[in-house]
């Protein structure tokens, strides 16, 4: 047996063959490879250069074209990000610039880059509600049938064509039904009603009844065949603006109005013993809740962050308008086998409120124990509304957290049913997991049943 010798690298206790040592200069292979990686990294750090593709570019359209342009990876190049997000640049577009981007998107689609072209159209439709009436026939001719929200501005002739095509196009039937739901005019509503009363032959090939496809577009049929919206409008973005130890004058200069988010409750979940969290507590007089009928001056949506990830969590309102655990909550199957200790959420670091206690009572009122000091984190609700479908496509990475607006479903649309009256509950807002805690995932969706004065919270993640 050949005698082995120690690796010469300090701290390494590997023994190697003399032949290996002759090839590596006395180092074992793991040490040799590690040294090569370190040398390569030093070379990259010494030679890497910053490249600012946006230097000197001020036109928003050109900036967006650069953002959408694919880049070949080069470890010696570090691209300088633009000062604003893609979402912010899209929102800055003038009407003329929106149409210029629409023309560019169609050029990309015609050249074979369908994915980028569709992405651009999706931003324009969701952020600006830009009509694609003239472009939709070409999209269909190119067999582009997704995402369905692109087709909500289809003409009457195109709508009638789709109503015929859905009967014969088995391959695209699911997409066509959702497209029709997004069009959602009186003719479409009446057709879905007829399908409900008399299901077509192809209905048996679907996973759900035809009329259930309307949920994807945010509405449903009533008992008498009318359209009922399933999310409130207008939509207002919710966002965090930094640490709360700002001077008073700095707070006054912030855009938007304060909102109370993520406040821990003194009550605990009867299933897992975690403290309840008030996801959102907003004055009913805010324009975002102008269509909500609630027997309180505030709409306080509380939940258990752990249990709502496994099941819809319902809260009822007591006589004073405060949320309490609903008697209708049903523990999901298998929940008792879950180690809730591992799932426990530390709320001490995320609890916060941008309003002092007194301000929650309304203008001109003060409550006992009012505090002047803002707590740990500072949240705002945007001063201006945004388009109802702004946050509806979560994969676009928009600012998902919002009051009102079409939900940004990570999976399929899943509006909970009120356990008290069996009506579909309306979506009133949503919070993305990253806003709740560091490295948080998924989206928490908030709903309300106004007749029963009940809220619900559900959760989805990819």
Tab-separated table of C-alpha atoms in Angstrom:
chain	number	residue	atom	x	y	z
A	1	UNK	CA	0.000	0.000	0.000
A	2	UNK	CA	1.336	3.419	-0.978
A	3	UNK	CA	2.025	5.634	1.995
A	4	UNK	CA	-0.111	8.794	2.105
A	5	UNK	CA	1.131	12.237	3.054
A	6	UNK	CA	-0.716	15.150	4.705
A	7	UNK	CA	-2.177	18.053	2.714
A	8	UNK	CA	0.110	21.077	3.089
A	9	UNK	CA	-2.725	23.559	3.589
A	10	UNK	CA	-2.835	24.822	7.145
A	11	UNK	CA	-5.747	23.409	9.069
A	12	UNK	CA	-6.465	20.567	6.626
A	13	UNK	CA	-6.113	17.028	7.999
A	14	UNK	CA	-6.634	15.177	4.704
A	15	UNK	CA	-4.081	12.552	3.680
A	16	UNK	CA	-3.266	12.289	-0.033
A	17	UNK	CA	-1.275	10.111	-2.385
A	18	UNK	CA	2.200	11.338	-3.392
A	19	UNK	CA	1.059	11.316	-7.022
A	20	UNK	CA	-1.772	13.678	-6.152
A	21	UNK	CA	0.611	15.916	-4.215
A	22	UNK	CA	2.896	16.098	-7.247
A	23	UNK	CA	0.024	17.354	-9.416
A	24	UNK	CA	-1.433	19.821	-6.903
A	25	UNK	CA	1.681	21.164	-5.208
A	26	UNK	CA	0.979	19.204	-2.044
A	27	UNK	CA	-2.691	20.062	-1.665
A	28	UNK	CA	-5.614	17.670	-1.454
A	29	UNK	CA	-8.177	18.037	-4.237
A	30	UNK	CA	-10.844	19.774	-2.068
A	31	UNK	CA	-8.282	22.364	-0.949
A	32	UNK	CA	-6.947	22.773	-4.477
A	33	UNK	CA	-10.465	23.366	-5.834
A	34	UNK	CA	-11.296	25.776	-3.011
A	35	UNK	CA	-8.119	27.756	-3.676
A	36	UNK	CA	-8.977	27.944	-7.374
A	37	UNK	CA	-12.465	29.201	-6.567
A	38	UNK	CA	-11.048	31.834	-4.226
A	39	UNK	CA	-8.536	32.945	-6.866
A	40	UNK	CA	-11.290	33.148	-9.465
A	41	UNK	CA	-13.441	35.219	-7.113
A	42	UNK	CA	-10.555	37.590	-6.457
A	43	UNK	CA	-10.097	37.959	-10.202
A	44	UNK	CA	-13.811	38.763	-10.660
A	45	UNK	CA	-13.780	41.329	-7.870
A	46	UNK	CA	-10.680	42.981	-9.308
A	47	UNK	CA	-11.965	43.136	-12.875
A	48	UNK	CA	-15.746	43.453	-12.513
A	49	UNK	CA	-17.124	46.725	-13.811
A	50	UNK	CA	-20.404	48.513	-13.278
A	51	UNK	CA	-22.535	49.093	-16.370
A	52	UNK	CA	-25.350	51.634	-16.235
A	53	UNK	CA	-27.608	50.988	-19.208
A	54	UNK	CA	-29.806	53.911	-18.150
A	55	UNK	CA	-27.101	56.573	-18.121
A	56	UNK	CA	-28.393	59.626	-19.969
A	57	UNK	CA	-31.762	57.969	-20.738
A	58	UNK	CA	-34.749	60.005	-19.542
A	59	UNK	CA	-37.628	58.785	-21.750
A	60	UNK	CA	-39.824	56.319	-19.833
A	61	UNK	CA	-40.494	54.222	-22.945
A	62	UNK	CA	-36.790	53.764	-23.620
A	63	UNK	CA	-36.195	52.930	-19.973
A	64	UNK	CA	-38.854	50.211	-20.097
A	65	UNK	CA	-37.439	48.780	-23.317
A	66	UNK	CA	-34.076	48.466	-21.574
A	67	UNK	CA	-35.735	46.819	-18.572
A	68	UNK	CA	-37.457	44.249	-20.770
A	69	UNK	CA	-34.367	43.549	-22.894
A	70	UNK	CA	-32.877	40.113	-22.056
A	71	UNK	CA	-29.288	40.222	-20.807
A	72	UNK	CA	-26.569	37.651	-21.324
A	73	UNK	CA	-24.990	36.793	-18.014
A	74	UNK	CA	-21.420	37.992	-17.634
A	75	UNK	CA	-19.797	37.611	-14.241
A	76	UNK	CA	-17.490	40.530	-14.989
A	77	UNK	CA	-20.420	42.927	-15.448
A	78	UNK	CA	-22.568	44.320	-12.636
A	79	UNK	CA	-25.599	46.091	-14.074
A	80	UNK	CA	-26.641	49.189	-12.162
A	81	UNK	CA	-30.393	48.984	-11.436
A	82	UNK	CA	-32.612	51.865	-12.410
A	83	UNK	CA	-33.559	54.195	-9.585
A	84	UNK	CA	-37.274	53.316	-9.891
A	85	UNK	CA	-39.000	49.956	-10.166
A	86	UNK	CA	-40.579	48.745	-13.389
A	87	UNK	CA	-43.988	49.276	-11.780
A	88	UNK	CA	-43.173	52.912	-11.018
A	89	UNK	CA	-41.932	53.567	-14.540
A	90	UNK	CA	-45.075	52.052	-16.063
A	91	UNK	CA	-47.245	54.214	-13.827
A	92	UNK	CA	-45.399	57.330	-15.053
A	93	UNK	CA	-46.345	56.726	-18.705
A	94	UNK	CA	-48.433	59.337	-20.462
A	95	UNK	CA	-51.311	58.220	-22.675
A	96	UNK	CA	-49.150	58.628	-25.767
A	97	UNK	CA	-46.345	56.615	-24.191
A	98	UNK	CA	-48.768	53.835	-23.241
A	99	UNK	CA	-49.773	53.456	-26.875
A	100	UNK	CA	-46.132	53.531	-27.922
A	101	UNK	CA	-45.413	50.646	-25.541
A	102	UNK	CA	-48.445	48.793	-26.875
A	103	UNK	CA	-47.101	49.077	-30.426
A	104	UNK	CA	-43.708	47.871	-29.236
A	105	UNK	CA	-45.309	44.867	-27.513
A	106	UNK	CA	-47.086	43.852	-30.706
A	107	UNK	CA	-43.813	44.199	-32.648
A	108	UNK	CA	-42.163	41.805	-30.201
A	109	UNK	CA	-45.004	39.322	-30.547
A	110	UNK	CA	-44.782	39.446	-34.346
A	111	UNK	CA	-41.023	38.888	-34.178
A	112	UNK	CA	-41.495	35.757	-32.082
A	113	UNK	CA	-40.927	37.133	-28.562
A	114	UNK	CA	-44.452	36.420	-27.337
A	115	UNK	CA	-43.544	36.226	-23.653
A	116	UNK	CA	-42.070	39.730	-23.422
A	117	UNK	CA	-44.809	41.162	-25.629
A	118	UNK	CA	-47.543	39.653	-23.443
A	119	UNK	CA	-45.815	40.906	-20.299
A	120	UNK	CA	-45.825	44.468	-21.624
A	121	UNK	CA	-49.498	44.254	-22.604
A	122	UNK	CA	-50.309	42.869	-19.170
A	123	UNK	CA	-48.644	45.811	-17.437
A	124	UNK	CA	-50.539	48.260	-19.633
A	125	UNK	CA	-53.904	46.588	-19.051
A	126	UNK	CA	-53.499	46.125	-15.290
A	127	UNK	CA	-51.795	49.428	-14.469
A	128	UNK	CA	-53.597	51.716	-16.924
A	129	UNK	CA	-56.695	49.764	-17.999
A	130	UNK	CA	-55.528	50.264	-21.570
A	131	UNK	CA	-57.985	48.771	-24.070
A	132	UNK	CA	-56.598	46.196	-26.512
A	133	UNK	CA	-59.740	46.098	-28.650
A	134	UNK	CA	-57.824	46.505	-31.914
A	135	UNK	CA	-55.073	44.052	-30.961
A	136	UNK	CA	-57.208	41.197	-29.618
A	137	UNK	CA	-58.117	39.693	-33.041
A	138	UNK	CA	-54.420	39.393	-33.883
A	139	UNK	CA	-53.643	37.860	-30.489
A	140	UNK	CA	-56.282	35.208	-31.091
A	141	UNK	CA	-55.063	34.632	-34.633
A	142	UNK	CA	-51.664	33.885	-33.131
A	143	UNK	CA	-53.383	31.518	-30.657
A	144	UNK	CA	-52.500	33.682	-27.679
A	145	UNK	CA	-55.268	32.993	-25.169
A	146	UNK	CA	-53.537	33.730	-21.863
A	147	UNK	CA	-53.561	35.749	-19.628
A	148	UNK	CA	-57.308	36.169	-19.983
A	149	UNK	CA	-57.413	39.692	-18.510
A	150	UNK	CA	-55.897	40.945	-21.784
A	151	UNK	CA	-59.212	40.234	-23.508
A	152	UNK	CA	-61.570	42.160	-21.242
A	153	UNK	CA	-61.909	44.986	-23.783
A	154	UNK	CA	-62.905	42.709	-26.683
A	155	UNK	CA	-65.482	44.025	-29.146
A	156	UNK	CA	-69.019	42.706	-29.414
A	157	UNK	CA	-68.165	40.861	-32.623
A	158	UNK	CA	-65.174	39.189	-31.009
A	159	UNK	CA	-67.270	38.306	-27.959
A	160	UNK	CA	-69.857	36.623	-30.198
A	161	UNK	CA	-67.079	34.738	-31.965
A	162	UNK	CA	-65.786	33.428	-28.631
A	163	UNK	CA	-69.300	32.388	-27.604
A	164	UNK	CA	-69.374	30.201	-30.689
A	165	UNK	CA	-65.790	28.992	-30.410
A	166	UNK	CA	-66.215	27.789	-26.829
A	167	UNK	CA	-68.617	25.118	-28.092
A	168	UNK	CA	-66.075	23.567	-30.451
A	169	UNK	CA	-62.585	24.441	-29.173
A	170	UNK	CA	-62.013	21.757	-26.574
A	171	UNK	CA	-58.294	22.516	-26.277
A	172	UNK	CA	-58.787	26.182	-25.342
A	173	UNK	CA	-62.210	25.964	-23.702
A	174	UNK	CA	-60.941	26.760	-20.207
A	175	UNK	CA	-59.129	29.872	-21.421
A	176	UNK	CA	-62.099	31.011	-23.509
A	177	UNK	CA	-64.478	30.721	-20.564
A	178	UNK	CA	-62.202	32.908	-18.460
A	179	UNK	CA	-61.802	35.364	-21.335
A	180	UNK	CA	-65.580	35.607	-21.596
A	181	UNK	CA	-65.801	36.137	-17.850
A	182	UNK	CA	-63.408	39.087	-18.116
A	183	UNK	CA	-65.483	40.564	-20.955
A	184	UNK	CA	-68.443	40.157	-18.612
A	185	UNK	CA	-71.026	42.328	-20.415
A	186	UNK	CA	-74.782	41.716	-20.370
A	187	UNK	CA	-74.608	39.233	-23.240
A	188	UNK	CA	-71.927	37.209	-21.467
A	189	UNK	CA	-73.766	37.325	-18.157
A	190	UNK	CA	-76.925	36.067	-19.830
A	191	UNK	CA	-74.990	33.243	-21.518
A	192	UNK	CA	-73.416	32.075	-18.264
A	193	UNK	CA	-76.904	32.162	-16.729
A	194	UNK	CA	-78.247	29.982	-19.538
A	195	UNK	CA	-75.366	27.564	-19.088
A	196	UNK	CA	-76.217	27.343	-15.396
A	197	UNK	CA	-79.907	26.641	-16.088
A	198	UNK	CA	-79.146	24.239	-18.918
A	199	UNK	CA	-75.539	22.976	-18.880
A	200	UNK	CA	-74.073	22.410	-22.352
A	201	UNK	CA	-72.888	18.955	-23.373
A	202	UNK	CA	-69.272	19.923	-22.865
A	203	UNK	CA	-69.861	21.017	-19.249
A	204	UNK	CA	-69.263	17.453	-18.065
A	205	UNK	CA	-65.677	17.698	-19.380
A	206	UNK	CA	-64.870	20.635	-17.087
A	207	UNK	CA	-63.565	20.394	-13.538
A	208	UNK	CA	-66.151	22.939	-12.358
A	209	UNK	CA	-69.482	24.174	-13.678
A	210	UNK	CA	-69.242	26.846	-16.436
A	211	UNK	CA	-70.644	29.589	-14.214
A	212	UNK	CA	-67.817	29.066	-11.720
A	213	UNK	CA	-65.369	30.510	-14.239
A	214	UNK	CA	-66.738	33.979	-13.545
A	215	UNK	CA	-64.961	33.923	-10.177
A	216	UNK	CA	-61.632	34.233	-11.969
A	217	UNK	CA	-62.765	37.641	-13.250
A	218	UNK	CA	-64.079	38.733	-9.847
A	219	UNK	CA	-67.853	38.334	-10.175
A	220	UNK	CA	-70.605	35.741	-9.824
A	221	UNK	CA	-74.204	35.151	-10.837
A	222	UNK	CA	-76.923	36.023	-8.375
A	223	UNK	CA	-79.947	33.808	-7.743
A	224	UNK	CA	-81.843	35.653	-10.477
A	225	UNK	CA	-79.044	35.656	-13.035
A	226	UNK	CA	-77.558	39.110	-12.428
A	227	UNK	CA	-73.891	40.016	-12.095
A	228	UNK	CA	-72.556	40.523	-8.548
A	229	UNK	CA	-69.087	41.975	-8.041
A	230	UNK	CA	-66.824	40.098	-5.637
A	231	UNK	CA	-64.272	42.780	-4.807
A	232	UNK	CA	-64.667	46.362	-3.648
A	233	UNK	CA	-63.380	49.418	-5.486
A	234	UNK	CA	-61.520	51.682	-5.660
A	235	UNK	CA	-58.147	50.110	-4.888
A	236	UNK	CA	-55.502	51.755	-2.714
A	237	UNK	CA	-51.940	50.533	-2.316
A	238	UNK	CA	-50.595	49.733	1.161
A	239	UNK	CA	-46.894	50.090	1.831
A	240	UNK	CA	-44.234	50.506	4.485
A	241	UNK	CA	-42.166	53.679	4.457
A	242	UNK	CA	-39.394	52.918	6.927
A	243	UNK	CA	-38.618	53.207	10.589
A	244	UNK	CA	-41.091	55.068	12.738
A	245	UNK	CA	-38.524	57.171	14.583
A	246	UNK	CA	-38.981	60.002	12.107
A	247	UNK	CA	-39.342	63.580	13.152
A	248	UNK	CA	-42.838	65.016	13.080
A	249	UNK	CA	-42.107	67.211	10.058
A	250	UNK	CA	-40.798	64.190	8.147
A	251	UNK	CA	-44.013	62.296	8.839
A	252	UNK	CA	-46.067	65.178	7.544
A	253	UNK	CA	-44.170	65.154	4.249
A	254	UNK	CA	-44.874	61.480	3.547
A	255	UNK	CA	-47.330	60.698	0.763
A	256	UNK	CA	-50.497	58.875	1.699
A	257	UNK	CA	-52.337	58.618	4.997
A	258	UNK	CA	-51.443	56.509	8.052
A	259	UNK	CA	-53.089	53.126	8.413
A	260	UNK	CA	-53.036	50.630	11.238
A	261	UNK	CA	-51.577	47.299	10.092
A	262	UNK	CA	-50.231	44.201	11.841
A	263	UNK	CA	-51.222	45.005	15.411
A	264	UNK	CA	-51.001	42.021	17.792
A	265	UNK	CA	-54.126	41.292	19.797
A	266	UNK	CA	-54.341	40.320	23.443
A	267	UNK	CA	-56.554	37.401	22.393
A	268	UNK	CA	-55.155	34.057	21.308
A	269	UNK	CA	-56.134	31.455	18.750
A	270	UNK	CA	-58.009	28.531	20.349
A	271	UNK	CA	-56.423	26.129	17.850
A	272	UNK	CA	-52.698	26.956	18.069
A	273	UNK	CA	-52.481	29.528	20.923
A	274	UNK	CA	-50.778	32.146	18.743
A	275	UNK	CA	-51.896	35.734	19.354
A	276	UNK	CA	-54.366	37.077	16.816
A	277	UNK	CA	-53.086	39.778	14.467
A	278	UNK	CA	-55.062	42.722	13.170
A	279	UNK	CA	-54.017	42.598	9.537
A	280	UNK	CA	-55.786	45.873	8.820
A	281	UNK	CA	-57.758	48.383	10.838
A	282	UNK	CA	-59.133	51.182	8.651
A	283	UNK	CA	-61.654	53.924	9.300
A	284	UNK	CA	-64.854	53.216	7.425
A	285	UNK	CA	-64.987	56.785	6.167
A	286	UNK	CA	-61.889	56.177	4.038
A	287	UNK	CA	-62.743	56.241	0.287
A	288	UNK	CA	-61.424	52.694	-0.069
A	289	UNK	CA	-64.336	51.446	2.064
A	290	UNK	CA	-67.013	53.790	0.727
A	291	UNK	CA	-69.126	50.869	-0.537
A	292	UNK	CA	-68.766	48.733	2.598
A	293	UNK	CA	-71.655	48.727	5.078
A	294	UNK	CA	-70.296	48.042	8.534
A	295	UNK	CA	-71.776	48.552	12.000
A	296	UNK	CA	-68.652	50.235	13.337
A	297	UNK	CA	-66.488	53.252	12.658
A	298	UNK	CA	-63.617	50.922	11.730
A	299	UNK	CA	-63.179	47.720	9.808
A	300	UNK	CA	-60.785	45.599	11.855
A	301	UNK	CA	-59.725	42.369	10.127
A	302	UNK	CA	-58.103	39.985	12.591
A	303	UNK	CA	-56.817	36.456	12.069
A	304	UNK	CA	-54.347	33.836	13.204
A	305	UNK	CA	-51.375	33.923	10.825
A	306	UNK	CA	-50.668	30.223	11.385
A	307	UNK	CA	-54.164	28.786	11.100
A	308	UNK	CA	-55.274	30.936	8.176
A	309	UNK	CA	-52.462	29.280	6.196
A	310	UNK	CA	-54.318	25.973	6.595
A	311	UNK	CA	-57.959	27.030	6.602
A	312	UNK	CA	-60.190	30.059	6.181
A	313	UNK	CA	-60.397	31.857	9.531
A	314	UNK	CA	-63.657	33.676	10.249
A	315	UNK	CA	-64.213	36.458	12.761
A	316	UNK	CA	-67.573	37.776	13.949
A	317	UNK	CA	-68.238	41.211	15.424
A	318	UNK	CA	-69.401	41.547	19.018
A	319	UNK	CA	-71.917	44.131	20.210
A	320	UNK	CA	-69.233	46.843	20.289
A	321	UNK	CA	-67.929	46.065	16.804
A	322	UNK	CA	-64.800	44.240	17.916
A	323	UNK	CA	-63.773	41.017	16.138
A	324	UNK	CA	-64.108	37.721	17.990
A	325	UNK	CA	-63.406	34.118	17.010
A	326	UNK	CA	-66.337	32.778	15.021
A	327	UNK	CA	-68.260	29.772	16.221
A	328	UNK	CA	-68.399	28.689	12.580
A	329	UNK	CA	-64.663	28.020	12.298
A	330	UNK	CA	-63.955	24.390	11.497
A	331	UNK	CA	-60.548	22.916	12.235
A	332	UNK	CA	-59.135	21.356	9.033
A	333	UNK	CA	-58.584	17.613	8.835
A	334	UNK	CA	-55.164	16.596	10.091
A	335	UNK	CA	-54.540	19.881	11.880
A	336	UNK	CA	-54.021	18.129	15.226
A	337	UNK	CA	-51.071	16.262	13.706
A	338	UNK	CA	-49.263	19.509	12.895
A	339	UNK	CA	-46.508	20.610	15.275
A	340	UNK	CA	-47.862	24.079	16.026
A	341	UNK	CA	-44.774	24.873	18.108
A	342	UNK	CA	-42.688	24.790	14.927
A	343	UNK	CA	-45.269	26.982	13.191
A	344	UNK	CA	-45.533	29.514	15.997
A	345	UNK	CA	-45.199	33.107	14.816
A	346	UNK	CA	-43.262	35.645	16.878
A	347	UNK	CA	-45.476	38.712	16.639
A	348	UNK	CA	-43.430	40.848	19.005
A	349	UNK	CA	-41.231	42.091	16.193
A	350	UNK	CA	-43.918	42.682	13.589
A	351	UNK	CA	-46.675	44.273	15.600
A	352	UNK	CA	-47.069	47.919	14.757
A	353	UNK	CA	-49.455	50.768	14.248
A	354	UNK	CA	-49.011	54.058	12.481
A	355	UNK	CA	-51.902	55.594	14.394
A	356	UNK	CA	-51.876	56.559	18.016
A	357	UNK	CA	-54.699	55.022	20.005
A	358	UNK	CA	-56.603	58.277	20.160
A	359	UNK	CA	-56.706	58.717	16.396
A	360	UNK	CA	-58.470	55.391	16.020
A	361	UNK	CA	-61.499	56.915	17.679
A	362	UNK	CA	-62.021	59.391	14.843
A	363	UNK	CA	-61.493	63.078	14.350
A	364	UNK	CA	-61.980	65.205	17.407
A	365	UNK	CA	-62.153	62.220	19.747
A	366	UNK	CA	-59.625	60.827	22.175
A	367	UNK	CA	-59.652	57.515	23.983
A	368	UNK	CA	-58.239	56.652	27.362
A	369	UNK	CA	-54.593	55.642	27.158
A	370	UNK	CA	-53.958	57.507	23.909
A	371	UNK	CA	-50.320	57.530	22.851
A	372	UNK	CA	-48.511	60.188	20.916
A	373	UNK	CA	-45.577	58.015	19.940
A	374	UNK	CA	-45.798	55.898	16.798
A	375	UNK	CA	-44.748	52.300	17.290
A	376	UNK	CA	-42.117	50.248	15.508
A	377	UNK	CA	-43.089	50.358	11.844
A	378	UNK	CA	-44.679	53.003	9.660
A	379	UNK	CA	-47.330	52.091	7.103
A	380	UNK	CA	-49.274	54.273	4.696
A	381	UNK	CA	-52.256	53.932	2.432
A	382	UNK	CA	-51.787	55.641	-0.929
A	383	UNK	CA	-53.373	59.063	-1.305
A	384	UNK	CA	-54.671	58.257	-4.797
A	385	UNK	CA	-56.580	55.181	-5.988
A	386	UNK	CA	-55.210	52.850	-8.617
A	387	UNK	CA	-56.790	50.666	-11.298
A	388	UNK	CA	-58.976	47.807	-9.953
A	389	UNK	CA	-56.805	45.156	-11.659
A	390	UNK	CA	-53.461	46.708	-10.663
A	391	UNK	CA	-52.568	43.939	-8.211
A	392	UNK	CA	-54.466	41.122	-9.914
A	393	UNK	CA	-51.445	39.409	-11.488
A	394	UNK	CA	-49.087	38.596	-8.624
A	395	UNK	CA	-46.441	37.099	-10.957
A	396	UNK	CA	-45.861	40.620	-12.370
A	397	UNK	CA	-44.436	41.503	-8.954
A	398	UNK	CA	-46.562	44.603	-8.483
A	399	UNK	CA	-47.151	46.139	-5.064
A	400	UNK	CA	-49.603	43.445	-4.017
A	401	UNK	CA	-50.731	44.805	-0.639
A	402	UNK	CA	-53.898	46.817	-1.098
A	403	UNK	CA	-57.339	47.815	0.107
A	404	UNK	CA	-59.952	46.971	-2.531
A	405	UNK	CA	-59.194	45.837	-6.048
A	406	UNK	CA	-59.226	42.467	-7.776
A	407	UNK	CA	-57.297	39.912	-5.665
A	408	UNK	CA	-53.891	38.820	-6.888
A	409	UNK	CA	-54.564	35.100	-6.678
A	410	UNK	CA	-51.413	33.009	-6.452
A	411	UNK	CA	-53.517	29.969	-7.340
A	412	UNK	CA	-57.122	29.800	-8.571
A	413	UNK	CA	-59.728	32.288	-7.376
A	414	UNK	CA	-61.072	31.072	-4.031
A	415	UNK	CA	-63.623	33.396	-2.464
A	416	UNK	CA	-64.827	31.963	0.861
A	417	UNK	CA	-68.501	31.370	1.524
A	418	UNK	CA	-69.996	33.035	4.584
A	419	UNK	CA	-70.780	30.217	7.027
A	420	UNK	CA	-73.739	32.158	8.426
A	421	UNK	CA	-75.679	32.987	5.256
A	422	UNK	CA	-73.906	30.936	2.518
A	423	UNK	CA	-73.241	34.034	0.380
A	424	UNK	CA	-69.902	34.476	-1.350
A	425	UNK	CA	-67.834	36.943	0.668
A	426	UNK	CA	-66.391	40.045	-0.998
A	427	UNK	CA	-62.645	40.667	-1.180
A	428	UNK	CA	-61.728	43.851	0.687
A	429	UNK	CA	-57.933	43.738	0.619
A	430	UNK	CA	-54.764	41.693	0.743
A	431	UNK	CA	-51.298	41.744	2.318
A	432	UNK	CA	-48.224	40.093	0.877
A	433	UNK	CA	-46.177	37.920	3.207
A	434	UNK	CA	-43.038	40.020	2.751
A	435	UNK	CA	-44.835	42.979	4.302
A	436	UNK	CA	-45.725	40.917	7.366
A	437	UNK	CA	-42.328	39.529	8.213
A	438	UNK	CA	-38.863	39.227	6.727
A	439	UNK	CA	-38.677	36.557	4.011
A	440	UNK	CA	-42.415	36.070	4.301
A	441	UNK	CA	-44.108	34.266	1.432
A	442	UNK	CA	-47.526	34.157	-0.174
A	443	UNK	CA	-50.488	36.462	0.163
A	444	UNK	CA	-53.126	36.861	2.901
A	445	UNK	CA	-56.562	37.708	1.485
A	446	UNK	CA	-59.225	39.588	3.465
A	447	UNK	CA	-62.995	39.263	2.926
A	448	UNK	CA	-66.209	40.555	4.463
A	449	UNK	CA	-69.876	39.589	4.583
A	450	UNK	CA	-71.711	42.808	5.306
A	451	UNK	CA	-75.158	41.391	6.221
A	452	UNK	CA	-73.585	39.022	8.751
A	453	UNK	CA	-70.858	41.452	9.910
A	454	UNK	CA	-68.245	38.762	9.500
A	455	UNK	CA	-64.686	38.841	8.126
A	456	UNK	CA	-62.549	36.038	6.753
A	457	UNK	CA	-58.873	35.582	5.966
A	458	UNK	CA	-57.348	32.995	3.652
A	459	UNK	CA	-53.844	32.398	2.343
A	460	UNK	CA	-52.160	31.197	-0.847
A	461	UNK	CA	-48.571	30.669	-1.872
A	462	UNK	CA	-46.798	29.248	-4.895
